[in-house]
């Protein structure tokens, strides 16, 4: 038997991921810096989460005006989004157009998963190994592995007995499943789940929603792309981008500076009603009043308003009760048009699986609360191992044999969301302790900062490190910032509470993008304080 011949590759920069962050990192390092850079992704094409998530109803909940790059001014000014919140096919089409225009695909290894990464101290290089056994040596590694791309799906016993179909929302089949007239169960009511539920309710025979945790949901406000915003971008693209980045959440609006408690009840109702009609969860949470995510009293004014909408919309009081959360409005703000209206349909049934758990599969469906629920299709919309999931899928070994999984066993540690102590030249796009924001423009900003670091390192010995002191200080600031919000005490993927066994901890810089840029620019001006670049 002949020995298997494995490929070996030598690079300046290896980029893991071909989503929004990875594509721009490849463009910047290869096309702008002129380095030998290539990217690796286990998908069959570009797009990252937008390649995999093809489920019914999938769309952005950031306005299309913001869910875009700014580096290509022609595309930034003239790309014609059809909707205020673009659907998945349109987002994927846009990312493919960017990759094609800038000739990126020839430098991307598709269907290629990086299994391990080991720092070779004597060479000052990273050795990457793929699942196929091929190896890559690179001076710098940029991980753009995605915030919400490591899917999580709990397993229920006896799935092999089920004669129907089980679909994972985040790995939707290329050929759309035919759900017309079928009995469909949707497990999960997070962002993915509510999009699927509202998209399928009028198409399937019967829709069973298996809800473990009720969610505060506001309308999204689907509609045509706002022409006035397009004109603003065309007239002053740099100004529009800089304004967006100067806001806290980078969602295309200025956050409120008014406390919910400093206005009377009638004014609060007016503000909330206006936000409800406009749509968008982040807008409802942050554009209305400044202290909804901060104090329980202010938060209650928002939840009381949403509860009044649930009670007014849902005709069955018992269903309305089940749909009303008991925790704070302090998770990722969810938005979908006609979500609560869906539960008035005769072909939609809500199941409280916290009170009556899912027990196991049968040939014909699921046992829920001791009773058989007959189903043709089960859709798992159970979320993601956010922020750290995809990093820890790679067996990453840094200086002195330190494994990332050990360094992060009690929760992640990182500096500015971009670098980790003991892992030289390992750089991250939107890694742990990045600002809690929408992503594309922030990805772009971070990649530009990382490339400035690389350029400086190339003037010396080509080494970029993070000091442990700087990392610890940054994590402390982030944890103190999270502790000052209700996000800290509300279980969600934001703090890792959705994954059994995962450390429950802060993973975010909560000071907003404007303050983040101010701090990072000060770090740059102070000779990249906290980074050892040599």
PDB file of C-alpha atoms in Angstrom, residues 127-350:
ATOM      1  CA  UNK A 127       1.855  24.741  12.034  1.00  0.00           C
ATOM      2  CA  UNK A 128      -1.738  24.110  11.003  1.00  0.00           C
ATOM      3  CA  UNK A 129      -3.015  20.634  10.225  1.00  0.00           C
ATOM      4  CA  UNK A 130      -6.247  19.915   8.391  1.00  0.00           C
ATOM      5  CA  UNK A 131      -8.573  17.007   9.063  1.00  0.00           C
ATOM      6  CA  UNK A 132      -7.227  15.490   5.834  1.00  0.00           C
ATOM      7  CA  UNK A 133      -3.677  15.584   7.212  1.00  0.00           C
ATOM      8  CA  UNK A 134      -2.421  18.456   5.028  1.00  0.00           C
ATOM      9  CA  UNK A 135      -0.179  20.994   6.751  1.00  0.00           C
ATOM     10  CA  UNK A 136       0.236  24.742   6.541  1.00  0.00           C
ATOM     11  CA  UNK A 137       3.029  26.833   7.999  1.00  0.00           C
ATOM     12  CA  UNK A 138       2.285  30.500   8.497  1.00  0.00           C
ATOM     13  CA  UNK A 139       3.942  33.381  10.291  1.00  0.00           C
ATOM     14  CA  UNK A 140       0.582  34.840  11.290  1.00  0.00           C
ATOM     15  CA  UNK A 141      -2.783  33.179  11.829  1.00  0.00           C
ATOM     16  CA  UNK A 142      -5.964  35.250  11.733  1.00  0.00           C
ATOM     17  CA  UNK A 143      -8.956  33.411  13.121  1.00  0.00           C
ATOM     18  CA  UNK A 144     -12.253  34.718  11.744  1.00  0.00           C
ATOM     19  CA  UNK A 145     -14.266  31.715  12.845  1.00  0.00           C
ATOM     20  CA  UNK A 146     -17.541  33.477  13.621  1.00  0.00           C
ATOM     21  CA  UNK A 147     -19.532  34.537  16.654  1.00  0.00           C
ATOM     22  CA  UNK A 148     -22.650  32.476  15.919  1.00  0.00           C
ATOM     23  CA  UNK A 149     -21.487  29.620  13.746  1.00  0.00           C
ATOM     24  CA  UNK A 150     -20.760  26.768  16.170  1.00  0.00           C
ATOM     25  CA  UNK A 151     -24.217  25.244  16.370  1.00  0.00           C
ATOM     26  CA  UNK A 152     -25.634  23.546  19.443  1.00  0.00           C
ATOM     27  CA  UNK A 153     -28.280  20.814  19.265  1.00  0.00           C
ATOM     28  CA  UNK A 154     -29.246  18.759  22.328  1.00  0.00           C
ATOM     29  CA  UNK A 155     -29.708  15.076  21.660  1.00  0.00           C
ATOM     30  CA  UNK A 156     -32.898  13.233  22.620  1.00  0.00           C
ATOM     31  CA  UNK A 157     -32.919   9.449  22.972  1.00  0.00           C
ATOM     32  CA  UNK A 158     -34.066   7.085  20.222  1.00  0.00           C
ATOM     33  CA  UNK A 159     -33.642   9.525  17.332  1.00  0.00           C
ATOM     34  CA  UNK A 160     -32.688   6.578  15.130  1.00  0.00           C
ATOM     35  CA  UNK A 161     -36.211   5.193  15.569  1.00  0.00           C
ATOM     36  CA  UNK A 162     -37.885   8.309  14.157  1.00  0.00           C
ATOM     37  CA  UNK A 163     -39.203   7.681  10.642  1.00  0.00           C
ATOM     38  CA  UNK A 164     -39.493  11.366   9.875  1.00  0.00           C
ATOM     39  CA  UNK A 165     -36.800  13.954   9.171  1.00  0.00           C
ATOM     40  CA  UNK A 166     -34.669  15.880  11.681  1.00  0.00           C
ATOM     41  CA  UNK A 167     -33.275  19.175  10.371  1.00  0.00           C
ATOM     42  CA  UNK A 168     -30.675  21.390  12.054  1.00  0.00           C
ATOM     43  CA  UNK A 169     -31.458  25.022  11.277  1.00  0.00           C
ATOM     44  CA  UNK A 170     -27.816  26.092  11.208  1.00  0.00           C
ATOM     45  CA  UNK A 171     -26.873  23.318   8.767  1.00  0.00           C
ATOM     46  CA  UNK A 172     -29.926  23.488   6.513  1.00  0.00           C
ATOM     47  CA  UNK A 173     -29.756  21.174   3.475  1.00  0.00           C
ATOM     48  CA  UNK A 174     -28.800  22.698   0.130  1.00  0.00           C
ATOM     49  CA  UNK A 175     -32.012  21.380  -1.390  1.00  0.00           C
ATOM     50  CA  UNK A 176     -34.907  22.961   0.442  1.00  0.00           C
ATOM     51  CA  UNK A 177     -36.940  20.500   2.440  1.00  0.00           C
ATOM     52  CA  UNK A 178     -40.545  20.158   1.303  1.00  0.00           C
ATOM     53  CA  UNK A 179     -42.599  21.090   4.373  1.00  0.00           C
ATOM     54  CA  UNK A 180     -45.880  21.835   2.600  1.00  0.00           C
ATOM     55  CA  UNK A 181     -48.780  20.349   4.525  1.00  0.00           C
ATOM     56  CA  UNK A 182     -46.560  18.464   6.984  1.00  0.00           C
ATOM     57  CA  UNK A 183     -46.666  18.214  10.766  1.00  0.00           C
ATOM     58  CA  UNK A 184     -43.597  20.169  11.843  1.00  0.00           C
ATOM     59  CA  UNK A 185     -42.088  20.620  15.283  1.00  0.00           C
ATOM     60  CA  UNK A 186     -39.728  23.541  15.919  1.00  0.00           C
ATOM     61  CA  UNK A 187     -37.498  23.110  18.976  1.00  0.00           C
ATOM     62  CA  UNK A 188     -36.277  26.487  20.208  1.00  0.00           C
ATOM     63  CA  UNK A 189     -37.584  30.048  20.200  1.00  0.00           C
ATOM     64  CA  UNK A 190     -34.429  32.131  19.933  1.00  0.00           C
ATOM     65  CA  UNK A 191     -33.648  34.364  16.967  1.00  0.00           C
ATOM     66  CA  UNK A 192     -33.515  31.426  14.547  1.00  0.00           C
ATOM     67  CA  UNK A 193     -36.632  29.796  15.955  1.00  0.00           C
ATOM     68  CA  UNK A 194     -38.854  32.864  15.721  1.00  0.00           C
ATOM     69  CA  UNK A 195     -37.792  33.440  12.116  1.00  0.00           C
ATOM     70  CA  UNK A 196     -38.632  29.840  11.209  1.00  0.00           C
ATOM     71  CA  UNK A 197     -41.939  29.912  13.098  1.00  0.00           C
ATOM     72  CA  UNK A 198     -43.204  33.059  11.390  1.00  0.00           C
ATOM     73  CA  UNK A 199     -42.017  31.853   7.974  1.00  0.00           C
ATOM     74  CA  UNK A 200     -43.617  28.396   8.166  1.00  0.00           C
ATOM     75  CA  UNK A 201     -46.892  28.940  10.004  1.00  0.00           C
ATOM     76  CA  UNK A 202     -48.961  29.510   6.858  1.00  0.00           C
ATOM     77  CA  UNK A 203     -47.198  26.820   4.825  1.00  0.00           C
ATOM     78  CA  UNK A 204     -47.165  23.657   6.924  1.00  0.00           C
ATOM     79  CA  UNK A 205     -50.089  21.444   7.855  1.00  0.00           C
ATOM     80  CA  UNK A 206     -49.567  21.926  11.587  1.00  0.00           C
ATOM     81  CA  UNK A 207     -46.786  23.721  13.427  1.00  0.00           C
ATOM     82  CA  UNK A 208     -45.846  22.635  16.931  1.00  0.00           C
ATOM     83  CA  UNK A 209     -43.638  25.137  18.760  1.00  0.00           C
ATOM     84  CA  UNK A 210     -41.618  23.476  21.509  1.00  0.00           C
ATOM     85  CA  UNK A 211     -40.643  26.377  23.724  1.00  0.00           C
ATOM     86  CA  UNK A 212     -38.372  26.007  26.732  1.00  0.00           C
ATOM     87  CA  UNK A 213     -37.928  29.703  27.490  1.00  0.00           C
ATOM     88  CA  UNK A 214     -40.366  32.430  26.487  1.00  0.00           C
ATOM     89  CA  UNK A 215     -38.824  35.445  24.736  1.00  0.00           C
ATOM     90  CA  UNK A 216     -39.543  39.151  24.591  1.00  0.00           C
ATOM     91  CA  UNK A 217     -40.130  39.748  20.866  1.00  0.00           C
ATOM     92  CA  UNK A 218     -40.860  43.005  19.054  1.00  0.00           C
ATOM     93  CA  UNK A 219     -41.665  43.536  15.355  1.00  0.00           C
ATOM     94  CA  UNK A 220     -38.718  43.675  12.937  1.00  0.00           C
ATOM     95  CA  UNK A 221     -40.243  46.182  10.549  1.00  0.00           C
ATOM     96  CA  UNK A 222     -39.642  44.382   7.255  1.00  0.00           C
ATOM     97  CA  UNK A 223     -39.956  46.658   4.262  1.00  0.00           C
ATOM     98  CA  UNK A 224     -38.153  48.141   1.273  1.00  0.00           C
ATOM     99  CA  UNK A 225     -34.629  49.477   1.554  1.00  0.00           C
ATOM    100  CA  UNK A 226     -34.858  53.083   2.866  1.00  0.00           C
ATOM    101  CA  UNK A 227     -34.086  55.357  -0.061  1.00  0.00           C
ATOM    102  CA  UNK A 228     -33.141  58.297   2.157  1.00  0.00           C
ATOM    103  CA  UNK A 229     -30.398  56.241   3.799  1.00  0.00           C
ATOM    104  CA  UNK A 230     -29.050  55.205   0.407  1.00  0.00           C
ATOM    105  CA  UNK A 231     -28.781  58.881  -0.530  1.00  0.00           C
ATOM    106  CA  UNK A 232     -26.889  59.625   2.689  1.00  0.00           C
ATOM    107  CA  UNK A 233     -24.402  56.855   1.937  1.00  0.00           C
ATOM    108  CA  UNK A 234     -23.949  58.009  -1.653  1.00  0.00           C
ATOM    109  CA  UNK A 235     -23.408  61.611  -0.586  1.00  0.00           C
ATOM    110  CA  UNK A 236     -20.912  60.909   2.216  1.00  0.00           C
ATOM    111  CA  UNK A 237     -19.913  57.242   2.563  1.00  0.00           C
ATOM    112  CA  UNK A 238     -17.035  57.890   4.948  1.00  0.00           C
ATOM    113  CA  UNK A 239     -19.183  60.135   7.102  1.00  0.00           C
ATOM    114  CA  UNK A 240     -21.967  57.535   7.283  1.00  0.00           C
ATOM    115  CA  UNK A 241     -19.514  54.774   8.193  1.00  0.00           C
ATOM    116  CA  UNK A 242     -17.776  56.905  10.831  1.00  0.00           C
ATOM    117  CA  UNK A 243     -21.114  57.894  12.357  1.00  0.00           C
ATOM    118  CA  UNK A 244     -22.237  54.246  12.516  1.00  0.00           C
ATOM    119  CA  UNK A 245     -18.986  53.197  14.180  1.00  0.00           C
ATOM    120  CA  UNK A 246     -19.211  56.027  16.693  1.00  0.00           C
ATOM    121  CA  UNK A 247     -22.462  54.632  18.115  1.00  0.00           C
ATOM    122  CA  UNK A 248     -22.453  52.036  20.875  1.00  0.00           C
ATOM    123  CA  UNK A 249     -24.044  49.058  19.098  1.00  0.00           C
ATOM    124  CA  UNK A 250     -23.403  49.974  15.420  1.00  0.00           C
ATOM    125  CA  UNK A 251     -27.000  49.218  14.440  1.00  0.00           C
ATOM    126  CA  UNK A 252     -27.714  52.311  12.399  1.00  0.00           C
ATOM    127  CA  UNK A 253     -29.230  54.548  15.072  1.00  0.00           C
ATOM    128  CA  UNK A 254     -28.096  56.812  17.882  1.00  0.00           C
ATOM    129  CA  UNK A 255     -28.683  55.283  21.300  1.00  0.00           C
ATOM    130  CA  UNK A 256     -30.878  57.189  23.734  1.00  0.00           C
ATOM    131  CA  UNK A 257     -29.387  59.225  26.576  1.00  0.00           C
ATOM    132  CA  UNK A 258     -32.754  59.587  28.361  1.00  0.00           C
ATOM    133  CA  UNK A 259     -33.664  57.440  31.366  1.00  0.00           C
ATOM    134  CA  UNK A 260     -36.957  55.592  31.234  1.00  0.00           C
ATOM    135  CA  UNK A 261     -37.543  56.783  34.784  1.00  0.00           C
ATOM    136  CA  UNK A 262     -37.174  60.503  34.137  1.00  0.00           C
ATOM    137  CA  UNK A 263     -40.272  60.758  31.925  1.00  0.00           C
ATOM    138  CA  UNK A 264     -43.903  60.156  32.808  1.00  0.00           C
ATOM    139  CA  UNK A 265     -45.907  57.080  31.903  1.00  0.00           C
ATOM    140  CA  UNK A 266     -47.606  58.683  28.897  1.00  0.00           C
ATOM    141  CA  UNK A 267     -44.271  59.708  27.383  1.00  0.00           C
ATOM    142  CA  UNK A 268     -42.863  56.221  27.921  1.00  0.00           C
ATOM    143  CA  UNK A 269     -45.862  54.695  26.162  1.00  0.00           C
ATOM    144  CA  UNK A 270     -45.456  57.130  23.273  1.00  0.00           C
ATOM    145  CA  UNK A 271     -41.759  56.279  22.883  1.00  0.00           C
ATOM    146  CA  UNK A 272     -42.355  52.536  23.118  1.00  0.00           C
ATOM    147  CA  UNK A 273     -45.267  52.635  20.678  1.00  0.00           C
ATOM    148  CA  UNK A 274     -43.163  54.533  18.157  1.00  0.00           C
ATOM    149  CA  UNK A 275     -40.351  51.980  18.527  1.00  0.00           C
ATOM    150  CA  UNK A 276     -42.835  49.079  18.219  1.00  0.00           C
ATOM    151  CA  UNK A 277     -44.158  50.474  14.948  1.00  0.00           C
ATOM    152  CA  UNK A 278     -40.656  51.153  13.614  1.00  0.00           C
ATOM    153  CA  UNK A 279     -39.415  47.657  14.467  1.00  0.00           C
ATOM    154  CA  UNK A 280     -36.027  46.160  15.374  1.00  0.00           C
ATOM    155  CA  UNK A 281     -35.167  44.626  18.732  1.00  0.00           C
ATOM    156  CA  UNK A 282     -31.951  46.539  19.281  1.00  0.00           C
ATOM    157  CA  UNK A 283     -33.742  49.786  18.481  1.00  0.00           C
ATOM    158  CA  UNK A 284     -36.454  48.977  21.029  1.00  0.00           C
ATOM    159  CA  UNK A 285     -33.831  48.137  23.660  1.00  0.00           C
ATOM    160  CA  UNK A 286     -31.354  50.952  23.065  1.00  0.00           C
ATOM    161  CA  UNK A 287     -32.921  53.753  21.009  1.00  0.00           C
ATOM    162  CA  UNK A 288     -35.862  54.254  23.353  1.00  0.00           C
ATOM    163  CA  UNK A 289     -34.213  54.792  26.744  1.00  0.00           C
ATOM    164  CA  UNK A 290     -30.679  54.539  28.068  1.00  0.00           C
ATOM    165  CA  UNK A 291     -31.219  52.403  31.163  1.00  0.00           C
ATOM    166  CA  UNK A 292     -33.402  49.477  30.016  1.00  0.00           C
ATOM    167  CA  UNK A 293     -30.416  47.062  30.045  1.00  0.00           C
ATOM    168  CA  UNK A 294     -29.095  48.558  33.284  1.00  0.00           C
ATOM    169  CA  UNK A 295     -31.739  48.803  36.006  1.00  0.00           C
ATOM    170  CA  UNK A 296     -34.582  46.450  36.893  1.00  0.00           C
ATOM    171  CA  UNK A 297     -37.039  49.318  37.322  1.00  0.00           C
ATOM    172  CA  UNK A 298     -36.348  50.765  33.869  1.00  0.00           C
ATOM    173  CA  UNK A 299     -36.365  47.295  32.343  1.00  0.00           C
ATOM    174  CA  UNK A 300     -39.807  46.622  33.788  1.00  0.00           C
ATOM    175  CA  UNK A 301     -41.249  49.609  31.938  1.00  0.00           C
ATOM    176  CA  UNK A 302     -40.207  47.937  28.669  1.00  0.00           C
ATOM    177  CA  UNK A 303     -41.388  44.454  29.595  1.00  0.00           C
ATOM    178  CA  UNK A 304     -44.720  45.804  30.867  1.00  0.00           C
ATOM    179  CA  UNK A 305     -45.239  47.420  27.464  1.00  0.00           C
ATOM    180  CA  UNK A 306     -44.380  44.255  25.532  1.00  0.00           C
ATOM    181  CA  UNK A 307     -46.579  42.190  27.885  1.00  0.00           C
ATOM    182  CA  UNK A 308     -49.472  44.530  27.111  1.00  0.00           C
ATOM    183  CA  UNK A 309     -48.926  43.800  23.420  1.00  0.00           C
ATOM    184  CA  UNK A 310     -48.849  40.030  24.027  1.00  0.00           C
ATOM    185  CA  UNK A 311     -52.097  40.217  25.993  1.00  0.00           C
ATOM    186  CA  UNK A 312     -53.755  42.368  23.329  1.00  0.00           C
ATOM    187  CA  UNK A 313     -52.620  40.247  20.362  1.00  0.00           C
ATOM    188  CA  UNK A 314     -52.866  36.640  21.589  1.00  0.00           C
ATOM    189  CA  UNK A 315     -56.511  35.619  21.868  1.00  0.00           C
ATOM    190  CA  UNK A 316     -56.006  32.620  24.183  1.00  0.00           C
ATOM    191  CA  UNK A 317     -55.061  33.859  27.697  1.00  0.00           C
ATOM    192  CA  UNK A 318     -53.279  30.604  28.543  1.00  0.00           C
ATOM    193  CA  UNK A 319     -51.143  30.812  25.397  1.00  0.00           C
ATOM    194  CA  UNK A 320     -50.412  34.469  26.193  1.00  0.00           C
ATOM    195  CA  UNK A 321     -49.294  33.418  29.668  1.00  0.00           C
ATOM    196  CA  UNK A 322     -46.935  30.802  28.255  1.00  0.00           C
ATOM    197  CA  UNK A 323     -45.505  33.349  25.809  1.00  0.00           C
ATOM    198  CA  UNK A 324     -44.745  35.880  28.551  1.00  0.00           C
ATOM    199  CA  UNK A 325     -41.163  35.634  29.872  1.00  0.00           C
ATOM    200  CA  UNK A 326     -40.358  35.805  33.556  1.00  0.00           C
ATOM    201  CA  UNK A 327     -36.868  37.241  33.175  1.00  0.00           C
ATOM    202  CA  UNK A 328     -35.471  40.622  32.170  1.00  0.00           C
ATOM    203  CA  UNK A 329     -35.446  42.060  28.666  1.00  0.00           C
ATOM    204  CA  UNK A 330     -31.677  41.597  28.629  1.00  0.00           C
ATOM    205  CA  UNK A 331     -30.772  39.010  26.039  1.00  0.00           C
ATOM    206  CA  UNK A 332     -30.029  39.446  22.378  1.00  0.00           C
ATOM    207  CA  UNK A 333     -33.115  41.521  21.447  1.00  0.00           C
ATOM    208  CA  UNK A 334     -35.353  39.401  19.222  1.00  0.00           C
ATOM    209  CA  UNK A 335     -37.509  40.783  16.435  1.00  0.00           C
ATOM    210  CA  UNK A 336     -39.910  39.192  13.958  1.00  0.00           C
ATOM    211  CA  UNK A 337     -43.033  40.571  12.349  1.00  0.00           C
ATOM    212  CA  UNK A 338     -46.320  38.929  13.403  1.00  0.00           C
ATOM    213  CA  UNK A 339     -44.666  36.601  15.903  1.00  0.00           C
ATOM    214  CA  UNK A 340     -47.385  36.748  18.548  1.00  0.00           C
ATOM    215  CA  UNK A 341     -50.116  36.830  15.873  1.00  0.00           C
ATOM    216  CA  UNK A 342     -48.871  33.430  14.701  1.00  0.00           C
ATOM    217  CA  UNK A 343     -50.224  31.785  17.853  1.00  0.00           C
ATOM    218  CA  UNK A 344     -53.786  32.757  16.921  1.00  0.00           C
ATOM    219  CA  UNK A 345     -53.684  30.375  13.978  1.00  0.00           C
ATOM    220  CA  UNK A 346     -55.639  27.107  14.245  1.00  0.00           C
ATOM    221  CA  UNK A 347     -52.667  25.157  12.873  1.00  0.00           C
ATOM    222  CA  UNK A 348     -50.149  26.384  15.470  1.00  0.00           C
ATOM    223  CA  UNK A 349     -49.766  24.799  18.924  1.00  0.00           C
ATOM    224  CA  UNK A 350     -47.439  26.052  21.658  1.00  0.00           C
TER     225      UNK A 350
END
